Coordinates of C-alpha atoms in Angstrom, one line a residue:
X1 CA -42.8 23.0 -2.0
X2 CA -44.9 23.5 1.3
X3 CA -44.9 26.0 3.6
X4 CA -43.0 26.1 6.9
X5 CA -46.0 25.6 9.3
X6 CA -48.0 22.9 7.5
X7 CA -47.2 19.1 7.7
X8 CA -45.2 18.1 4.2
X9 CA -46.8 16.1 1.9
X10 CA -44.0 14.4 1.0
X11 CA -41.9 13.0 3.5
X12 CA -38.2 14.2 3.2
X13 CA -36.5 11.1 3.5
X14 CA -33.0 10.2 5.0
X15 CA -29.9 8.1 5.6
X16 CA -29.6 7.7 9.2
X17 CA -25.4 7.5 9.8
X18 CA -24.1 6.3 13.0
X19 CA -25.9 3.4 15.4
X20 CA -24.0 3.3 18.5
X21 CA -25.7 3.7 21.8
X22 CA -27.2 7.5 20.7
X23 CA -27.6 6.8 17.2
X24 CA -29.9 4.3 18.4
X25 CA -31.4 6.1 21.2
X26 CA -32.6 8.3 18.2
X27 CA -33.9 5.3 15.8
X28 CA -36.1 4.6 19.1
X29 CA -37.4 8.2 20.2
X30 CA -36.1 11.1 17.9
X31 CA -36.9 9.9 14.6
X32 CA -40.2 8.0 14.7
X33 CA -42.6 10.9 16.3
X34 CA -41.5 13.0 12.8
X35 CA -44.5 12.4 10.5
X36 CA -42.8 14.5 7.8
X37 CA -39.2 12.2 7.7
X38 CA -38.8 9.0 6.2
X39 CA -35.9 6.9 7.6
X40 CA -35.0 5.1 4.3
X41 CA -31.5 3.7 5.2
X42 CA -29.1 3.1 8.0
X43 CA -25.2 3.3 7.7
X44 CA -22.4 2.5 10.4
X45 CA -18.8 1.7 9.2
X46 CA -18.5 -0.8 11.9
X47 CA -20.3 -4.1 10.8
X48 CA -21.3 -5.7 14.3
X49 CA -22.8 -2.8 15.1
X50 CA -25.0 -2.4 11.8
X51 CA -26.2 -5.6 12.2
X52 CA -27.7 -5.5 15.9
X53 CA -29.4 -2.6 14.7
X54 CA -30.8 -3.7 11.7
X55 CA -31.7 -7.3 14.1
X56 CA -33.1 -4.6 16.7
X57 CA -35.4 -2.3 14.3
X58 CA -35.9 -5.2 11.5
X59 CA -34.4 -3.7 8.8
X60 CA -33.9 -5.6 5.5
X61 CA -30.1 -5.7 4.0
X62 CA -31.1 -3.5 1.1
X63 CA -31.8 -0.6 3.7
X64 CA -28.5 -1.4 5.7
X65 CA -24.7 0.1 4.7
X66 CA -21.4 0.2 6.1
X67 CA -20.5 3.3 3.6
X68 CA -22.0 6.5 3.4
X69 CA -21.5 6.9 -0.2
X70 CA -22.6 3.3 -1.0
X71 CA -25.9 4.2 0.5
X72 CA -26.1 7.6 -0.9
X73 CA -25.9 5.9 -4.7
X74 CA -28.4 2.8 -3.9
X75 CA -31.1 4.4 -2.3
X76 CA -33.0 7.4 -3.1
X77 CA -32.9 10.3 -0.2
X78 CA -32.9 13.9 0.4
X79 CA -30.9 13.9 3.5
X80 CA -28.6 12.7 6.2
X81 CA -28.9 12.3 9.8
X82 CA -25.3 12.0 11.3
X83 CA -24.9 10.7 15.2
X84 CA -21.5 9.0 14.6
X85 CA -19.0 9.6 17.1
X86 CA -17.9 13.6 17.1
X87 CA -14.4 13.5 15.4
X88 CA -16.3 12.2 12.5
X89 CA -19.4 15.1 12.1
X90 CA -17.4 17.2 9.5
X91 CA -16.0 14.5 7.4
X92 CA -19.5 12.9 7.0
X93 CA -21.3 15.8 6.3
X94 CA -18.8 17.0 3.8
X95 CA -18.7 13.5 2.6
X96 CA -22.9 13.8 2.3
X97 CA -22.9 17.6 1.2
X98 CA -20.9 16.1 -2.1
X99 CA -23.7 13.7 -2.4
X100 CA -25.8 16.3 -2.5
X101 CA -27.9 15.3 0.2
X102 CA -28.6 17.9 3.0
X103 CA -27.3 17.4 6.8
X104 CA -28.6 17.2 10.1
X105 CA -25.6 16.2 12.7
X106 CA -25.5 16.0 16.2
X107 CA -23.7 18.1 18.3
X108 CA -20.8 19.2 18.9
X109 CA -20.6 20.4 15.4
X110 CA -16.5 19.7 15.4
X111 CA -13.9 19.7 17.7
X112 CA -12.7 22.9 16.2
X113 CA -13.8 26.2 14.7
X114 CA -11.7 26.0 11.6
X115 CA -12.7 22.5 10.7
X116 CA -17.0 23.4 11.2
X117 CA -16.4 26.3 9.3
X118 CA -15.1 24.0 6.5
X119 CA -18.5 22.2 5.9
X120 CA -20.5 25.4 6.6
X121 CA -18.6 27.1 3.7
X122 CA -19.1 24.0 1.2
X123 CA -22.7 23.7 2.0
X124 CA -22.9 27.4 1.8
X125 CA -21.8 26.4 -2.2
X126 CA -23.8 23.9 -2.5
X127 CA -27.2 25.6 -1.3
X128 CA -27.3 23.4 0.9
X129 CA -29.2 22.6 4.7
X130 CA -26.3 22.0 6.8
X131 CA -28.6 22.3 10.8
X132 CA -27.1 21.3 13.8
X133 CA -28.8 19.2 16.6
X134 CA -28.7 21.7 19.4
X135 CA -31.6 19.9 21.1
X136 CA -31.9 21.6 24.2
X137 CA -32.6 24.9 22.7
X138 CA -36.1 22.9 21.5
X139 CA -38.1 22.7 25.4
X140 CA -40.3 25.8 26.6
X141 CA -38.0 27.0 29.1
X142 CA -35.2 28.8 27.4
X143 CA -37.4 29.4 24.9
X144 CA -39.7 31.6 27.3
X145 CA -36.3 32.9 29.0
X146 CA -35.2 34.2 25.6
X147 CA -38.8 35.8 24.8
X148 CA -38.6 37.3 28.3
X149 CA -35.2 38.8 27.9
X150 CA -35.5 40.1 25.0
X151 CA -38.8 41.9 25.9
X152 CA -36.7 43.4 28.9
X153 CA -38.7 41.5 31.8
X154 CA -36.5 42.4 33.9
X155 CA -34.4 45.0 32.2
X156 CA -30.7 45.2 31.1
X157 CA -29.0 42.2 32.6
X158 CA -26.2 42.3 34.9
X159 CA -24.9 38.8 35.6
X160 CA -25.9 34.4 34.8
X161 CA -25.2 32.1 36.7
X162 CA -25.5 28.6 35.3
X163 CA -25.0 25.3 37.6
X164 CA -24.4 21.7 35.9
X165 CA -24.0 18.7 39.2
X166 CA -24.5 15.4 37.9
X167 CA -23.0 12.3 38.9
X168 CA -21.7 9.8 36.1
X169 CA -18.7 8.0 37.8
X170 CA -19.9 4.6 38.7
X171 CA -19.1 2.5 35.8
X172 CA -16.1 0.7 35.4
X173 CA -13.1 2.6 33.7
X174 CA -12.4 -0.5 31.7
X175 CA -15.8 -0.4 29.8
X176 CA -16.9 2.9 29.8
X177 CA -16.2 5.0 27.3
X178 CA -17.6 8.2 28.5
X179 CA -14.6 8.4 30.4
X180 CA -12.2 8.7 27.4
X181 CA -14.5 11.2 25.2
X182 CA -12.2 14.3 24.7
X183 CA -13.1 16.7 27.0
X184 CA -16.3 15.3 28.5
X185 CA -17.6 18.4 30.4
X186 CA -16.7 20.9 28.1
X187 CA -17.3 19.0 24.5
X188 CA -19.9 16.6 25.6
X189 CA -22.1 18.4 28.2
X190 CA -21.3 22.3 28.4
X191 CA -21.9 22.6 24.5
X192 CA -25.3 22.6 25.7
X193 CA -25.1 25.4 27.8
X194 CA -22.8 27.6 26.1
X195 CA -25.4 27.4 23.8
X196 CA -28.2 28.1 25.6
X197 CA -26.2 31.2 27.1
X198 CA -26.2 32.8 23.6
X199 CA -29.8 31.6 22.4
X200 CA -31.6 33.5 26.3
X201 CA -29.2 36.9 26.3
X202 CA -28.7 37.0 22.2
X203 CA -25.2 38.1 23.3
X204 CA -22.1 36.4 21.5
X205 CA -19.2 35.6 23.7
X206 CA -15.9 37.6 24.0
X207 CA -13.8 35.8 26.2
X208 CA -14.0 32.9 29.0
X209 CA -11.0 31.4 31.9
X210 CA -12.1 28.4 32.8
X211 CA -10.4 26.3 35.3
X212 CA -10.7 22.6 36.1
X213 CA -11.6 21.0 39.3
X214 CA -11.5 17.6 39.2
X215 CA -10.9 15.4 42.0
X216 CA -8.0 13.0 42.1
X217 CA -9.9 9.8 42.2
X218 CA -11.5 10.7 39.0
X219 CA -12.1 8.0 35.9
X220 CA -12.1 10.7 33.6
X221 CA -9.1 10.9 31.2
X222 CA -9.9 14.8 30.8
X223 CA -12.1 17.3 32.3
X224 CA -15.1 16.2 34.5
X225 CA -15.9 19.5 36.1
X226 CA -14.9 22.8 36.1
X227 CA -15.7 26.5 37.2
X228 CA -15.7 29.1 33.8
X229 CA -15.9 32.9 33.9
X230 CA -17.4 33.9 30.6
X231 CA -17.2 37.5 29.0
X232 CA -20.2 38.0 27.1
X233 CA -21.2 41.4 24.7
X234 CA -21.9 44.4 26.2
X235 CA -19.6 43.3 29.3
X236 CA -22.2 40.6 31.0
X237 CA -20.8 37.9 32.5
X238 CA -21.9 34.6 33.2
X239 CA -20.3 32.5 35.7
X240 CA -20.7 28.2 35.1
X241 CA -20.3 25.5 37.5
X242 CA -20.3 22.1 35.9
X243 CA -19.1 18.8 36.9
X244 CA -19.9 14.7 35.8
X245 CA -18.7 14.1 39.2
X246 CA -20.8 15.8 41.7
X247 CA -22.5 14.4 44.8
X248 CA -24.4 17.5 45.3
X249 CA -28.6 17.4 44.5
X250 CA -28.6 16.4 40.9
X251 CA -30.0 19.4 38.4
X252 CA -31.4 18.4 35.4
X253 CA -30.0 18.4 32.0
X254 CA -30.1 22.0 31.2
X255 CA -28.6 22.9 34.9
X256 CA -29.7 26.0 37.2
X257 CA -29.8 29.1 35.8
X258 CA -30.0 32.7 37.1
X259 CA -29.9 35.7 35.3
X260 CA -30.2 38.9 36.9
X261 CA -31.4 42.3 35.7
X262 CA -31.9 45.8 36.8
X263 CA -35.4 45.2 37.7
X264 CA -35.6 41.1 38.7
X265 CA -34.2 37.7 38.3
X266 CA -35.4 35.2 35.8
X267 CA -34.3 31.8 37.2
X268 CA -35.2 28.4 35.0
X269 CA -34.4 24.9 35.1
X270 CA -35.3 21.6 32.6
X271 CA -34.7 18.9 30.2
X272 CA -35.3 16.7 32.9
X273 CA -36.8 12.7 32.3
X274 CA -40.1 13.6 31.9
X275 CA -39.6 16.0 28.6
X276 CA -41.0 19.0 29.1
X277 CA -43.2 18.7 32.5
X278 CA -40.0 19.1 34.0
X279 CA -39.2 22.7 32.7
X280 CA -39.3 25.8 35.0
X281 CA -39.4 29.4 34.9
X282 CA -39.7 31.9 37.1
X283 CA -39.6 35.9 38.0
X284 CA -39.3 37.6 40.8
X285 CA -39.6 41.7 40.1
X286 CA -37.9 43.8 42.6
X287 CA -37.0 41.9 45.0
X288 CA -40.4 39.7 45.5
X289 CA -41.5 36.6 45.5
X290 CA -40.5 34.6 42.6
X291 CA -43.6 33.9 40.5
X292 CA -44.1 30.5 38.1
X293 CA -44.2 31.7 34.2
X294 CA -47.0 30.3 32.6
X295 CA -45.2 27.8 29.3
X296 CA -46.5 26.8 26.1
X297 CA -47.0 23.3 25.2
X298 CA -45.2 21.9 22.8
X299 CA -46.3 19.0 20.1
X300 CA -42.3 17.6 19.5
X301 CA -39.7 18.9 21.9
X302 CA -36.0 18.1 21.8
X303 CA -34.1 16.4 18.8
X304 CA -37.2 15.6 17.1
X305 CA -38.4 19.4 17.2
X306 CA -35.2 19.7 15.1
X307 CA -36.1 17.2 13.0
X308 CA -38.8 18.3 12.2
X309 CA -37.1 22.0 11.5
X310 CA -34.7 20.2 9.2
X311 CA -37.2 18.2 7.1
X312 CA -38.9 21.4 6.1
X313 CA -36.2 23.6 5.8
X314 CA -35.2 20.8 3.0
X315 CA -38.5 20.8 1.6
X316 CA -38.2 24.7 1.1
X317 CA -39.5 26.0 4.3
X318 CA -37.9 28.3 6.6
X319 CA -34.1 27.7 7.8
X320 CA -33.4 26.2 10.8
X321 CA -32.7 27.8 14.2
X322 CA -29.5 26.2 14.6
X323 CA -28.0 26.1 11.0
X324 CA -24.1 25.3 10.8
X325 CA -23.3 28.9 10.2
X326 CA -25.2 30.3 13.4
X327 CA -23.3 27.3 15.2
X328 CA -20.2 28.7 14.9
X329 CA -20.3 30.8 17.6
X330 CA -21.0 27.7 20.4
X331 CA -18.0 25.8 18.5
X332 CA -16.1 29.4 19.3
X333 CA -16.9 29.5 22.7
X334 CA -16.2 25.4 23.5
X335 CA -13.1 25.8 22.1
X336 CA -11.9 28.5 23.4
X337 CA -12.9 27.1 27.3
X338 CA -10.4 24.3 26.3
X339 CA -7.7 26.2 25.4
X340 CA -8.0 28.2 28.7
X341 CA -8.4 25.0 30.8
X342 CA -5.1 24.2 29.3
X343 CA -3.0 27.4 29.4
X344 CA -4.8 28.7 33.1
X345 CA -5.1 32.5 31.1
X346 CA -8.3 34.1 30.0
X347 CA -8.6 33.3 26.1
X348 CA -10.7 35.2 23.5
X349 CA -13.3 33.7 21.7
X350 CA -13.1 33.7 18.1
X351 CA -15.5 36.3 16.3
X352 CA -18.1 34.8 13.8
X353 CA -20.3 36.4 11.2
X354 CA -24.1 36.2 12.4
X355 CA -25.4 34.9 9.3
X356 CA -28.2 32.6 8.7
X357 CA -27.2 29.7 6.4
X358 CA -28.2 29.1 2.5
X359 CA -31.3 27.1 2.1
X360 CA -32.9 26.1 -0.9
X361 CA -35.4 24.0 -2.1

């Protein structure tokens, strides 16, 4: 057992699942700055894809599986680490939870709120970490934001305002598959931000009408942008431009934000290529000047600050920020933007219980 602040002496080690172009994006840069997780197998269901990875990161054939379960019963590990393709997140972790092996998976969570609250209940029975990779809630910026709204820096909030312009359209429709992902702006990229909006206001959303804009020379099979009205508690709203498709000046990853109070504006930007030199925040009190908020440093940022979260949450340390219950209410939110992208009416967002999930040693 350690505690939640000191470096493990004992690495917690897991089955990475999932080696596409982000699974190994995270074999490269997520996983290896960890020092308390051990990466003791790899799994992907699809063989050519297993084996350029183990060619690419050297891996022997006893560390290398094309079945969860296979590698869960040959090698010794504590967890998993699941960055398979999003329609398969629930039935791997539910497949790893009966293994008895704690979960990490990427986001989104699930397409649906019925089907994440399915492996949040089981590992809720199994005392189990169940954390979501949420990674954008680990960089200084919303972090400060959060700390500054909730210390009423600028008083009771009356409205957000969230911008999202990048362009990804330049590929070839044939080969790219980013194009087919089910709703790509929604699912894909404004996951992020609806989760950001509930982690800086600590309000849970109510309802949202979102409406899409695409263009008609689109590649996207679904959604590439799209304007959203969101009702939060306590009657904010939060307005969201996003779009894949945008020739406008390119934002970074977390987008523009704004949100205005009684007494200021907080405005903040970041996630951009350079990590965390590339997050902003600043506050401008009555009408003034904005002025440049001071940020902390941070030692991991990103997906392997969560890592690092999950690896001592399994070795008895605190839970996670982003377990699968406390998740539920982004899921809630995504979905319900689709279901109002489809049906043009305002749609209510499903209600969840704000309840930190069971973690055990």
């Amino acid at each position: 057992m350690v505690d939640s602040g000191s470096e493990a002496s004992t690495p917690t080690r897991v089955l990475h699942v999932g080696l596409g172009g982000w699974g190994t994006d995270w074999e490269r840069n997520a996983i290896p700055p960890v020092r308390e997780v051990e990466r003791v197998g790899v799994v992907d269901a699809h063989g050519p894809t297993l084996r350029t990875a183990q060619r690419a990161f050297g891996l022997p054939d006893g560390m290398c599986f094309t079945s969860l379960t296979e590698a869960a019963s040959r090698v010794a590990a504590d967890g998993v680490v699941i960055t398979a393709p999003m329609d398969l997140h629930v039935p791997l972790a539910l497949e790893a939870l009966e293994a008895g092996l704690h979960v990490l998976v990427e986001k989104p969570f699930a397409g649906t709120l019925a089907e994440a609250r399915t492996a949040v209940e089981r590992a809720e029975q199994l005392g189990l970490v169940l954390q979501v990779s949420q990674n954008y809630r680990f960089y200084p910026a919303p972090q400060t934001v959060r700390d500054l709204v909730a210390a009423g820096a600028v008083g009771d909030l009356s409205v957000v305002h969230v911008d999202f312009r990048r362009w990804d359209h330049d590929e070839p429709a044939e080969t790219y598959r980013h194009y087919a992902f089910p709703h790509p702006l929604l699912y894909d990229m404004a996951i992020h931000h609806f989760d950001l909006l509930r982690m800086v206001t600590g309000r849970e959303a109510v309802s949202v009408y979102a409406r899409t804009t695409d263009p008609p020379w689109s590649r996207y099979a679904e959604e590439a942008s799209a304007v959203l009205v969101v009702e939060m508690t306590g009657g904010l709203v939060a307005s969201y431009r996003g779009s894949w498709v945008s020739r406008g000046p390119q934002t970074a990853w977390d987008g523009e934000w704004a949100l205005e109070g009684e007494r200021g504006r907080i405005t903040f930007t970041g996630r951009g290529d350079r990590g965390p030199g590339d997050d902003v925040v600043e506050v401008s009190l009555g009408g003034g000047a904005p002025e440049p908020v001071e940020l902390p440093a941070m030692d991991l940022w990103g997906r392997s600050a969560g890592l690092r979260q999950f690896a001592r949450a399994v070795r008895g340390g605190a839970a996670p920020d982003v377990t699968g219950r406390s998740n539920l209410g982004s899921i809630a939110l995504m979905e319900a933007a689709a279901r109002s992208a489809d049906s043009g009416r305002v749609e209510a967002v499903e209600q969840v219980e704000r309840v930190g999930g069971v973690v055990q040693a």
